[in-house]
Coordinates of C-alpha atoms and ligand atoms in Angstrom, one line a residue:
X778 CA -0.6 -13.4 10.9
X779 CA -0.8 -9.9 10.3
X780 CA 1.2 -6.8 12.1
X781 CA -2.2 -5.4 13.5
X782 CA -1.1 -2.4 15.4
X783 CA -0.2 -0.2 11.6
X784 CA -2.0 2.0 9.2
X785 CA -3.1 0.3 6.1
X786 CA -4.6 2.0 3.3
X787 CA -8.7 1.3 3.4
X788 CA -9.5 2.9 0.2
X789 CA -8.9 5.9 -2.0
X790 CA -10.9 9.1 -0.6
X791 CA -13.2 9.1 -3.7
X792 CA -14.6 5.5 -2.9
X793 CA -16.0 5.9 0.2
X794 CA -19.3 7.8 0.4
X795 CA -23.0 7.6 2.0
X796 CA -23.5 4.0 0.9
X797 CA -22.3 1.6 3.4
X798 CA -19.7 -0.6 1.7
X799 CA -18.1 -4.3 3.1
X800 CA -14.3 -4.2 2.9
X801 CA -11.9 -7.0 4.6
X802 CA -8.6 -5.9 6.0
X803 CA -6.3 -8.2 8.0
X804 CA -9.1 -11.0 7.8
X805 CA -11.9 -8.5 9.9
X806 CA -14.9 -7.7 7.8
X807 CA -15.2 -3.9 8.1
X808 CA -18.1 -1.6 6.6
X809 CA -17.1 1.9 5.5
X810 CA -19.2 5.0 5.0
X811 CA -19.4 8.7 5.8
X812 CA -21.3 11.0 8.1
X813 CA -23.4 13.6 7.0
X814 CA -20.5 15.9 7.7
X815 CA -18.2 14.1 5.6
X816 CA -15.9 12.1 8.0
X817 CA -15.1 8.7 7.1
X818 CA -16.3 6.1 9.5
X819 CA -14.9 2.1 9.7
X820 CA -17.0 -0.2 11.8
X821 CA -17.1 -3.9 12.4
X822 CA -19.1 -5.4 9.7
X823 CA -21.2 -7.5 11.8
X824 CA -24.1 -6.7 13.5
X825 CA -23.9 -7.6 17.6
X826 CA -27.7 -9.0 17.0
X827 CA -27.4 -12.0 14.7
X828 CA -24.8 -11.0 13.0
X829 CA -26.0 -10.1 9.7
X830 CA -23.3 -7.6 7.7
X831 CA -23.9 -4.1 8.7
X832 CA -23.1 -3.1 5.0
X833 CA -26.6 -4.6 4.0
X834 CA -28.3 -2.0 6.1
X835 CA -28.5 1.8 5.4
X836 CA -27.9 5.3 6.4
X837 CA -30.2 7.2 8.8
X838 CA -28.3 10.5 9.3
X839 CA -25.3 9.5 11.2
X840 CA -26.2 6.1 12.4
X841 CA -26.0 3.0 10.2
X842 CA -29.3 0.8 10.6
X843 CA -29.1 -2.9 10.3
X844 CA -30.5 -4.3 7.5
X845 CA -32.5 -7.1 9.8
X846 CA -34.0 -6.1 12.7
X847 CA -33.1 -2.3 12.7
X848 CA -30.5 -1.8 15.4
X849 CA -28.9 1.3 15.2
X850 CA -25.0 2.2 15.3
X851 CA -23.5 5.3 15.8
X852 CA -20.2 6.1 14.3
X853 CA -18.2 5.0 17.8
X854 CA -19.7 1.6 17.4
X855 CA -22.5 2.1 19.8
X856 CA -25.8 0.7 19.6
X857 CA -28.3 3.9 20.1
X858 CA -31.6 2.3 19.4
X859 CA -33.3 -1.1 19.4
X860 CA -36.7 -1.1 17.7
X861 CA -39.8 -2.0 20.0
X862 CA -37.7 -1.4 23.2
X863 CA -36.5 1.5 25.2
X864 CA -33.4 -0.2 26.7
X865 CA -30.2 -1.0 24.8
X866 CA -29.0 -3.9 26.0
X867 CA -25.5 -3.8 27.9
X868 CA -22.7 -4.9 25.2
X869 CA -24.7 -3.8 21.9
X870 CA -21.9 -2.6 20.3
X871 CA -19.6 -3.5 17.5
X872 CA -15.9 -2.5 17.0
X873 CA -15.2 0.8 15.4
X874 CA -11.6 1.3 13.7
X875 CA -9.6 4.5 14.0
X876 CA -9.4 6.1 10.3
X877 CA -7.4 9.1 9.2
X878 CA -7.9 10.8 5.9
X879 CA -4.6 12.0 4.3
X880 CA -3.1 12.7 0.5
X881 CA -6.4 11.4 -1.3
X882 CA -6.3 8.1 0.9
X883 CA -8.4 7.0 3.7
X884 CA -6.0 5.2 6.5
X885 CA -7.2 2.6 8.9
X886 CA -5.9 1.3 12.0
X887 CA -6.7 -2.6 12.8
X888 CA -4.9 -2.9 16.1
X889 CA -5.5 -1.4 19.4
X890 CA -7.1 1.9 19.0
X891 CA -5.4 3.5 21.9
X892 CA -2.1 3.1 20.1
X893 CA -3.5 4.7 16.9
X894 CA -1.1 7.7 16.3
X895 CA -1.6 9.1 12.8
X896 CA 2.0 10.4 12.9
X897 CA 3.1 7.1 12.1
X898 CA 1.1 7.3 8.8
X899 CA 3.8 7.3 5.6
X900 CA 4.3 10.6 3.7
X901 CA 2.6 10.5 0.5
X902 CA 2.3 13.9 0.2
X903 CA 3.6 14.0 -3.3
X904 CA -0.2 12.5 -4.5
X905 CA -1.6 15.9 -4.1
X906 CA 1.1 17.9 -3.9
X907 CA 0.4 20.3 -6.8
X908 CA 4.4 20.6 -7.7
X909 CA 3.8 16.9 -9.1
X910 CA 1.0 15.6 -11.1
X911 CA -0.3 11.7 -10.0
X912 CA -1.9 8.6 -11.2
X913 CA -2.7 5.8 -9.9
X914 CA -4.8 2.8 -8.7
X915 CA -5.6 -0.4 -6.6
X916 CA -5.0 -4.1 -7.8
X917 CA -6.3 -6.9 -6.0
X918 CA -3.9 -9.4 -6.1
X919 CA -4.4 -13.0 -4.8
X920 CA -1.1 -13.5 -2.8
X921 CA 0.2 -12.8 0.5
X922 CA 1.2 -9.0 0.4
X923 CA 4.8 -9.4 1.3
X924 CA 5.6 -11.4 -2.2
X925 CA 4.6 -8.0 -3.8
X926 CA 7.0 -6.2 -0.9
X927 CA 9.7 -8.7 -1.8
X928 CA 9.0 -7.8 -5.8
X929 CA 9.6 -3.9 -5.0
X930 CA 12.7 -4.3 -3.1
X931 CA 14.4 -6.0 -5.8
X932 CA 14.0 -4.2 -9.3
X933 CA 16.1 -6.5 -11.0
X934 CA 12.8 -8.1 -12.1
X935 CA 12.4 -5.1 -14.1
X936 CA 14.7 -6.3 -16.7
X937 CA 12.5 -9.7 -17.2
X938 CA 9.3 -8.8 -16.0
X939 CA 8.8 -5.3 -17.7
X940 CA 10.8 -5.5 -20.4
X941 CA 9.0 -3.6 -23.1
X942 CA 8.0 -1.0 -20.7
X943 CA 10.4 -0.2 -17.8
X944 CA 13.1 -2.6 -18.4
X945 CA 16.7 -1.7 -18.8
X946 CA 19.3 -4.3 -19.0
X947 CA 21.8 -2.3 -17.0
X948 CA 19.5 -2.6 -13.8
X949 CA 21.0 -6.1 -13.2
X950 CA 24.3 -4.8 -13.6
X951 CA 24.3 -1.8 -11.6
X952 CA 25.5 -2.5 -8.0
X953 CA 22.9 -1.7 -4.7
X954 CA 23.6 0.1 -1.3
X955 CA 21.6 -1.1 1.3
X956 CA 20.9 1.2 4.6
X957 CA 18.7 0.2 7.5
X958 CA 17.2 0.9 10.9
X959 CA 15.1 -0.4 13.1
X960 CA 12.0 0.9 11.4
X961 CA 13.1 1.1 7.9
X962 CA 15.1 0.0 4.7
X963 CA 16.7 2.0 2.2
X964 CA 18.0 0.5 -1.3
X965 CA 19.8 2.6 -3.5
X966 CA 21.0 2.0 -7.3
X967 CA 22.7 4.5 -9.6
X968 CA 23.0 3.3 -13.0
X969 CA 25.4 5.6 -14.8
X970 CA 25.9 6.7 -18.4
X971 CA 23.6 4.2 -19.9
X972 CA 20.2 3.8 -21.8
X973 CA 17.2 4.0 -20.1
X974 CA 13.6 2.1 -20.6
X975 CA 11.3 3.4 -23.3
X976 CA 9.3 5.2 -20.6
X977 CA 12.1 7.2 -19.1
X978 CA 13.7 7.7 -22.6
X979 CA 10.4 9.5 -23.8
X980 CA 9.9 11.4 -20.1
X981 CA 13.1 12.9 -20.5
X982 CA 12.3 13.7 -24.4
X983 CA 16.3 13.8 -25.2
X984 CA 18.9 11.2 -26.9
X985 CA 22.0 10.1 -25.2
X986 CA 23.2 8.5 -22.6
X987 CA 21.5 8.9 -19.0
X988 CA 22.4 8.8 -15.6
X989 CA 19.3 6.7 -13.7
X990 CA 18.5 6.4 -9.9
X991 CA 16.0 4.2 -8.0
X992 CA 16.1 4.6 -4.0
X993 CA 13.7 2.4 -2.7
X994 CA 12.4 3.0 0.8
X995 CA 10.6 0.2 2.8
X996 CA 8.3 1.2 6.2
X997 CA 6.9 -1.6 8.3
X998 CA 4.4 -3.1 7.5
X999 CA 4.0 -3.1 3.9
X1000 CA 4.7 0.4 2.8
X1001 CA 7.4 1.6 0.4
X1002 CA 8.5 4.8 -1.7
X1003 CA 10.2 4.8 -4.7
X1004 CA 12.4 8.3 -5.7
X1005 CA 13.3 7.5 -9.4
X1006 CA 14.2 9.4 -12.6
X1007 CA 16.7 10.0 -15.1
X1008 CA 18.9 12.7 -16.2
X1009 CA 21.6 13.2 -19.1
X1010 CA 24.6 11.7 -18.2
X1011 CA 27.3 13.8 -16.7
X1012 CA 24.7 16.6 -15.8
X1013 CA 25.3 16.3 -11.8
X1014 CA 22.8 14.3 -10.7
X1015 CA 24.5 11.8 -8.6
X1016 CA 25.9 14.9 -6.7
X1017 CA 22.5 16.1 -6.0
X1018 CA 21.6 18.6 -9.0
X1019 CA 18.4 16.8 -10.7
X1020 CA 17.5 20.3 -12.4
X1021 CA 18.3 18.3 -16.1
X1022 CA 16.5 15.5 -15.3
X1023 CA 13.1 14.1 -14.8
X1024 CA 11.8 12.4 -11.7
X1025 CA 9.1 10.5 -9.9
X1026 CA 7.9 9.7 -6.3
X1027 CA 5.9 6.3 -6.5
X1028 CA 4.0 5.6 -3.5
X1029 CA 3.1 1.8 -3.1
X1030 CA 1.4 0.1 -0.3
X1031 CA -0.1 -3.3 0.2
X1032 CA -3.0 -3.8 2.6
X1033 CA -3.7 -7.6 3.6
X1034 CA -7.2 -8.7 2.6
X1035 CA -6.7 -11.9 4.4
X1036 CA -4.0 -14.7 4.6
X1037 CA -4.1 -15.2 0.9
X1038 CA -5.4 -11.9 -1.1
X1039 CA -4.0 -8.4 -0.7
X1040 CA -4.9 -5.2 -2.2
X1041 CA -1.8 -3.4 -4.3
X1042 CA -2.2 0.4 -4.0
X1043 CA -0.3 2.8 -6.3
X1044 CA 0.5 6.2 -7.2
X1045 CA 3.2 7.4 -9.4
X1046 CA 3.7 11.5 -9.2
X1047 CA 5.8 12.9 -11.5
X1048 CA 7.5 16.5 -12.1
X1049 CA 7.4 16.6 -16.1
X1050 CA 4.3 17.4 -18.1
X1051 CA 2.8 18.4 -15.1
X1052 CA -1.2 18.9 -15.7
X1053 CA -1.2 17.3 -19.3
X1054 CA -3.8 15.0 -19.5
X1055 CA -2.0 12.9 -22.3
X1056 CA 0.8 12.5 -20.1
X1057 CA -1.8 11.5 -17.4
X1058 CA -3.0 8.6 -19.8
X1059 CA 0.1 7.3 -20.8
X1060 CA 1.5 7.0 -17.2
X1061 CA -1.7 5.3 -16.2
X1062 CA -1.7 3.2 -19.0
X1063 CA 2.0 2.1 -19.2
X1064 CA 2.8 2.0 -15.2
X1065 CA -0.7 0.5 -14.8
X1066 CA 0.3 -2.4 -17.4
X1067 CA 3.8 -2.8 -15.7
X1068 CA 2.2 -3.5 -12.5
X1069 CA -0.3 -6.2 -13.9
X1070 CA 2.9 -7.8 -15.3
X1071 CA 4.0 -7.9 -11.3
X1072 CA 0.6 -9.0 -10.3
X1073 CA 0.6 -12.1 -12.9
X1074 CA 4.1 -13.2 -11.7
X1075 CA 3.1 -12.7 -8.1
X1076 CA -0.1 -14.7 -8.5
X1077 CA 2.0 -17.5 -10.1
X1078 CA 4.6 -17.4 -7.5
X1079 CA 2.1 -18.0 -4.8
X1080 CA 0.4 -21.0 -6.5
X1081 CA 3.9 -22.3 -7.1
X1082 CA 4.7 -21.6 -3.2
X1083 CA 1.2 -23.5 -2.4
X1084 CA 2.4 -26.5 -4.3
X1085 CA 6.0 -26.5 -3.0
X1086 CA 6.6 -29.6 -1.2
X1087 CA 7.4 -29.6 2.8
X1088 CA 11.1 -28.5 3.8
X1089 CA 11.8 -26.6 0.2
X1090 CA 14.4 -24.1 0.1
X1091 CA 14.9 -20.7 -1.8
X1092 CA 18.6 -19.9 -2.7
X1093 CA 19.4 -15.9 -2.4
X1094 CA 21.4 -13.7 -5.0
X1095 CA 23.4 -10.5 -4.4
X1096 CA 20.4 -8.5 -5.6
X1097 CA 18.3 -10.0 -2.5
X1098 CA 20.2 -7.8 0.0
X1099 CA 17.2 -5.4 0.4
X1100 CA 14.7 -7.9 0.4
X1101 CA 16.4 -9.9 2.9
X1102 CA 16.9 -7.1 5.2
X1103 CA 13.4 -6.2 4.9
X1104 CA 12.1 -9.7 5.7
X1105 CA 14.0 -9.6 8.9
X1106 CA 12.6 -6.5 10.0
X1107 CA 9.4 -7.6 9.3
X1108 CA 9.5 -11.1 10.8
X1109 CA 11.2 -9.2 13.9
X1110 CA 8.1 -6.8 14.4
X1111 CA 5.9 -10.0 14.1
X1112 CA 8.0 -11.8 16.7
X1113 CA 7.7 -8.6 19.0
X1114 CA 3.7 -8.5 18.5
X1115 CA 3.4 -12.4 19.2
X1116 CA 5.7 -11.8 22.3
X1117 CA 3.7 -8.8 23.3
X1118 CA 0.4 -10.5 23.0
X1119 CA -2.5 -8.6 23.5
X1120 CA -0.4 -5.8 25.3
X1121 CA 2.5 -3.5 24.5
X1122 CA 3.0 -1.6 21.2
X1123 CA 5.4 -3.0 18.2
X1124 CA 7.7 -1.0 16.3
X1125 CA 5.0 -0.7 13.0
X1126 CA 5.5 3.4 13.6
Ligands
LIG2140 S1 -29.1 -8.9 12.8 FE1 -28.8 -6.7 13.1 S2 -30.9 -6.0 14.3 FE2 -30.9 -8.3 14.0
LIG2141 FE1 7.6 -4.7 -11.0

């Protein structure tokens, strides 16, 4: 089950072109392509005639021609031509999905198009902001997407899963503050006067104890933003003066492909060594490697959950406070969707 009235990342902007591409979101087959004017289009990937995937067809100008009997569909999903007959039969239509391009990403709305408000798309402007340098990527994962949201909302795993990259023992010892609304959860952790992990030590380029912060925001249904950085201990970062430190904004969003597979989209935008190709590569490699470590843990966790006996229980720890708050928000949104049936918006905006 998915929260349908929500924006999800469909692809990076440069992944979509004039060759129709088959994708799947929330269990629905979708074909992506660009019109001649460059606008991105998302249609149901299933011809209304004999159900060949339209991604097997080809673009003729701005219409997508089915590869089986040649029916042609415009960007609204309407069939506009049937070879061999002048009349287009009633109902010759496929679903068209709202799409919005923003911050280097193409977002898709799976639910009721009438409720697709672009203002509800998360602010990920750091990806293309010239004041920051961003790298990123996408990682398919054989797991339910909320398992990776759980992972993001409890960064104590960093000490163990990313021991050789991002890990620092003090993350486990630092207390968290959890703030919540009916649309988002924020978890704040400050680690004062301690040793940062290898990546951040190198980014700061200074020795000595540091003040470090991790401020993680969650937005329904599966979007997060991490404000993270380090500064020399006592230089004023906890009070708001980050001018002596280095920081990043990490935009991460999970797109459900179906109930058992998901796609992890990440971008890491830093405000240090901007425009430095070597720093880009180092960040891409080390952060990308850390996320592969996460993926391996999450896939193993999913396999273990799949084998769990009926009625099994998990135990909760203090560090799970943010994760549990997110799960409550998410479950409440799902419950509202179920109660509303086909009608009424849910609070995914
Ligand atoms: S299946 Fe598409 S035209 Fe027949
Ligand atoms: Fe991680």
